[in-house]
Amino acid sequence: MIEVLVLSALLLLQVQANTWPLAKLVYPSDGLLIEGAGRAVNITFDVSGDPFPEERKWYKDGEEITQFTNINIDESGGNLVSLRFNALAKMNEGVYYYIVRESKLTLEASKSEEVRLKVSFLDNFQSSATQQVSAQLGEYAVLRCNPPTHFGAYPKFSWKKEGVRILESDNIYVSEFGDLVIMQVAEEHYSSDYRCTISIDSLQEGQQEKEGPAVSLVVRGNAASYVAPYIALGPEDRAVDAQIKRTFRVECAVNGYPTLPSIRWYKNSVQITSSGPIYDIQQRNYLQITIPRSSGDVSATYRCEASDGTKQAMAQANIKIYTKPVIITSLPTAPVKKSSSSTLDLSCDATATPTPQFRWYRNAVQLQSDGLNTQVSGGNLTITNINSLHKGVYQCEAFNDIGSSVSTGMIRVQERLSFVIRPVDVDVYLGAAATFNCQGKGDPGPTSLRWEFNGGTPPDTHKYTNRLVNQATYKIPEVTSAEKNGRVSCIISSPDNLYPTDTAVATVTVREGPQVQASQKNITANEGDARDMTCIVENVISAVEWKWLHKDTLIIRDDNGRITIQENMLQVRSLTAADQGTYTCQAGENGITNSDTMFLMVRTSPQITMETEVRIGEGQDVRLTCSVTANPAPTITWIRDGQTLVNNAKYMIDKVSDHVSVLVVRNVRKHTDVGTYKCEASNPLRTRSAEVDLMVVAVCEVMDMPKDTSVEFLSSTSISCTVNACPSAVWTWRKDGEIITFDGSRYINRGSSIEIRQVVPSDGGTYSCTVNSDQGDGTPHSAVITVTVPTTIYKFPQSSVLFMNGDRIELECSARADNTLDQIMVQWFKNGNEINTGALITQKDETEKIFYATANLVIQSAIASDGGHYQCVASNSQGFVQRDTTLMLMTYPRAPGQPHSKWEGVGVAIMSWSEPSNPGNTPLTSYEIHIESKGNNIFRPFLKGLDPNFVSTTIYFLQENQQYNFKVIAVNAVGKGPASIASNVVRTEKTKLKQVNLVESFTLSSVSSDSIKVKWSMPEDRNTALSGYKIVYRNEDKQEQPKFKVIDEFTMLETTLDELDGGSLYSVQIESIDRNKDLAVSTVKTVLTQNQKPSPPAECIADREASSRIVVSWNQPENPHGKILHYTIYYRKRGAVDDPKTVVNVTDAQSTSMAVSLDDASIDYEVEITASNSAGEGEPFQCLSSGKTIQVAWYSMWWFYLIIALVAAIFLIIIAIIIITCYRTRADRGPKMQKIPPPAAKKDDFRGPNAQVYSPNTARSYNPPPAGNPMNTFSGGAMGSPDQNRFGGGTSDFRYGTQPRSPDYGYNPNKFNTFDSRNSYNDPPKPSYSGFDPPNYYDPPKPAYEPPKSAYEPQSPKSGYGGGYGGGYSAYDQGSNYDNTSRYDNNTFDSRYRGDNASRGYPTYDRNAGYGGGGGGNFKSSQL
């Protein structure tokens, strides 16, 4: 018993960590969905499981759903998965359920609860004949509705008498099934027009209601004096489906005369005395019952008794409530030991009416009795001889005709621990790696896997993993002698040692590999000799593979036998200097290689390299160079005419190195220095010499010498160095003493001149040319090039820039200048006013000595007022340069001029119009023609895409005997403009059958998906002017312009129209070509081309939106060939060509994007999409990525979520600081205005510190005042006299208040003259707003400048006081305004926009100036 409890506890822990796959019904929650045809509905499940189920399938009536005609699957809601019916149809009725599986490779799966889907419908009444009902006065009458065939949860019935709806009463009501019951017929009930109406709300609009034929009620005779109570319409036995109807009636229509009897209701002989949530007895003629969720108590025998106090009547019926099963015993979660004697017994019980049946499932597969170890008996399942195949998700499904319920449990089969993979013995060489693998299994699985080495903790150098589920690894990265004969143990144990631990051991055998030693470490030999090099090897047990290397390069024996390799010996004959160096011998055994090295030194005799002849101009110095290779290093001497030369006034010997010697002969003379010079080199092996002849020649003369030049940055220049007639001249060009490398692009060598393109400052310097020839070397001639960098704007916008509302505009302005000058400034101006663009980006190029500056003007969400003239100005001490551009708002084009149309013959009209007065600041892209033909003033598109360069067109395909109006719409890049005024009315006439040259008869036939055959008869009435035909045709689906095919031969009577769209409707007319230009056009005919599969969707992009979802977006096919019905998305793991593709259907043909859930969030997928029309599915298009990341492994990394958490925390801290600051700032304002001011208040206490105080009679205006403004404006703080109504704002930092801009914001004698100071600027570089310059204060909200008039009109002669809208203290923008002073009527000052710390003025100073932020004032009934 204790063992079982331990197992259960362990199992529950495991289940919590790895729950089984499950789909829980969300909608409809009761498993029944009733909806009308054409409606859109969902069936939704909440899918859970850890890991999340990878395989999910929908089923209908036991068959997997694979066709998605009007269905699509929505998995975009996380765990919520929906089957969406876009337009419900009768064929969709059935039983649906959902199966989820952990993965395709695992067994664990479960089946959802079933959902019954039923489609509401309402047919027409079958009969239209009038029924007649006859009734005696005072008796009852029943008018039968005889409703049509219908289905719906709650059909509604009502009756009309002569078109007026009948209201129910104690005497007249409508039964549950639609009949009209009149308990006591009276004369007023006589009518020949009673009509029954049935309605079902769940149907589509227009189909929800049907009205039946007329029913006539004839009232006859006189009423009887007394009629005993009787039941005219009594209760009937019935069964009620509780899922479809939660509320129903038990009828009991009782009659009697002259008094209607009273009614009592009984349930199982117990009287129902009052109404409640279940029973409603308020209605006279029926008992209304609402079925509760626990419906068992409602099924009963119901009896109604009627009595008039004298006599009584009675009727009863048996009512049964049919309900879906409710499971009352759930399946357990239990462990079962794997054993031949183990038995699993599961039971499941449910309540329902009718009695439920049971089905059993394991991993979503139904179980049947097999006569062996599985026995299914109703709600009981028994399995014997338990093994691992019996574990999984078990489900009991209770079902009847009403519905089903499912109980789910998990059964785990316990198995002893065992090894799936055991570590294997290894035999490795010293220094190699050794790896061991281990994996255990069991149920419950192993909770511990550990490694040991030689019975203890492994050394730190060993690497290992302890995976419980997957394969665990133990690795010795580099085997040493310490691991020799070591034992590696893998030990697994079960939870709480439920089963004994198990151990697997592997042994390490270490081989150390061959030991190699060179026989000699250093070897010396003379050139031409032969030498043997040998290595000795020990500690080998098998064949050794030898390799020899020279200077780390593998040696391969040569064909002439100079190099010979005999395993451990290398022989080299005829040694040369190239053979000198380090040699390595390598010995390898079974992949283990060891080596040793030796050095061979080869002694060589001198080898001399020197010119044989040198030519030089007389009087110049010459350098004769002698280079020698030899080992040991040689002794070098110079000899002339048998004499050894030494350093003196004539000669200088320069020993460059042990192997190079240079002889310099100074001031060469033709008669004394010309001759042969010998270089002699000797070492212990040999002495060698070489000779050079020195000759004196005449030098070429330079005629055009290089000149100093100043060049501008990025321009081009050239330097010339021409000579006299000197055919053998060779020019050598140098810059700053270094020979120039010519690249052919910037530096170009033209022999006697060079060209430098795109000059930069580093190209400045001294350039020299030297002319060499067979007559000798000339003297260098030089010139200096100076590179200047003028101030230049090198990046700037076009002269005009068009934009649309909401566009983001970036105007680039980058300048450069010499960085040795002062810093360059870049500024933007709009209509002459400077704009603050923010930071100036600067950069210095120290190499080229250039200063760069960039100030880009960015306008976010541009609007019309952003248009205007903009200037970018770059300036420094050199001066300034500027570039101009104009921003123009692109708008919709205006309407074209009123079109004029003229009928030209059957089906044809000529139409012309004038261009729009304004195309919207951007060229037109097309015109559209809209047409109206029914006199209802509803215009529809007729022609699109007309060439914007033409303002007339021929309109074909008009019907005969019609009148037409036309409108023209201009289109530009922004969109369509308004339509023009309608044209004059064109009236077409009936075809003149005998019109000359008219084609009277023709036929159309679809040949293929892209061609139509046209056949016609030659005109019966024709003349010699007929020369051919013009076939006019167009695609009506696209509303495109007509196309034409000309037939030049009038005897040709058929043709084929090619390159058409498949599955499209084409209109065709035949126009006769008449040399007299008489118009003859046939009637219009249409034909539908054959279906053709659509072309692939265009520009498909697949981007990962989340770790387990991608968003696929595409454009519609270029050639849809008819109507697109749906799209299909296919995806699979990238490169997995053998895996089946996952299919997602997009049933909304108008959609161009869809989110797709992935199977694995850590890998790449390849996605493609197809389009389908009535002809079938087109070719696929391979989707690409737009550059967003497709691999999302980082979504699952811990540091990603840590960063998100830190950012969120910082954000919350900032918000808290802002809130605290705002709260404190508000607190600093102090309380609102007091009615009685503090007695110690003085007037100077309430003005801004920079405000100038003036008496009310002193006006001090800024000189000059703004032009056109009769009122004075004042520098900051100054106020006007009482005669002046307006005041400038702020402190003395302001030059003056703004000049009026508009009636809303500026001076207007008839409006509030509060001056807008947003554009009141001080001197450049930027304005100062009362010492405080936040960007938001540049444009305060409009209410700050237009308060209600009554707030600023004090009753004369009282004066209003306060700061107005001036500056407050100098650090604030607005003075304080006050709410409702007590001394003055209508003197409320709005304080919504005052500065936070502005001091307050008080009403006690009624004859003095009140001083607020911007200069107070005695307002003389002024209007602010």
PDB file of C-alpha atoms in Angstrom, residues 606-607 626-637 654-662 679-683:
ATOM      1  CA  PRO A 606      79.472  33.421 -54.624  1.00  0.00           C
ATOM      2  CA  GLN A 607      76.879  34.167 -57.341  1.00  0.00           C
ATOM      3  CA  CYS A 626      76.832  44.472 -57.030  1.00  0.00           C
ATOM      4  CA  SER A 627      74.582  41.853 -55.287  1.00  0.00           C
ATOM      5  CA  VAL A 628      76.129  38.521 -54.199  1.00  0.00           C
ATOM      6  CA  THR A 629      74.613  35.314 -52.788  1.00  0.00           C
ATOM      7  CA  ALA A 630      77.033  33.054 -50.891  1.00  0.00           C
ATOM      8  CA  ASN A 631      77.377  31.040 -47.682  1.00  0.00           C
ATOM      9  CA  PRO A 632      79.556  31.940 -45.797  1.00  0.00           C
ATOM     10  CA  ALA A 633      79.209  35.658 -46.599  1.00  0.00           C
ATOM     11  CA  PRO A 634      81.669  36.841 -49.320  1.00  0.00           C
ATOM     12  CA  THR A 635      84.331  39.579 -49.384  1.00  0.00           C
ATOM     13  CA  ILE A 636      83.425  42.113 -52.149  1.00  0.00           C
ATOM     14  CA  THR A 637      86.004  44.402 -53.882  1.00  0.00           C
ATOM     15  CA  ASP A 654      78.876  51.804 -49.896  1.00  0.00           C
ATOM     16  CA  LYS A 655      78.624  48.414 -48.131  1.00  0.00           C
ATOM     17  CA  VAL A 656      74.848  48.073 -47.999  1.00  0.00           C
ATOM     18  CA  SER A 657      75.063  44.588 -46.406  1.00  0.00           C
ATOM     19  CA  ASP A 658      77.333  41.537 -46.292  1.00  0.00           C
ATOM     20  CA  HIS A 659      75.937  40.612 -49.727  1.00  0.00           C
ATOM     21  CA  VAL A 660      75.470  44.028 -51.444  1.00  0.00           C
ATOM     22  CA  SER A 661      78.079  46.637 -52.348  1.00  0.00           C
ATOM     23  CA  VAL A 662      77.507  49.910 -54.272  1.00  0.00           C
ATOM     24  CA  CYS A 679      82.999  43.485 -58.886  1.00  0.00           C
ATOM     25  CA  GLU A 680      84.900  40.534 -57.302  1.00  0.00           C
ATOM     26  CA  ALA A 681      83.388  38.304 -54.553  1.00  0.00           C
ATOM     27  CA  SER A 682      85.213  35.498 -52.706  1.00  0.00           C
ATOM     28  CA  ASN A 683      84.579  33.062 -49.814  1.00  0.00           C
TER      29      ASN A 683
END
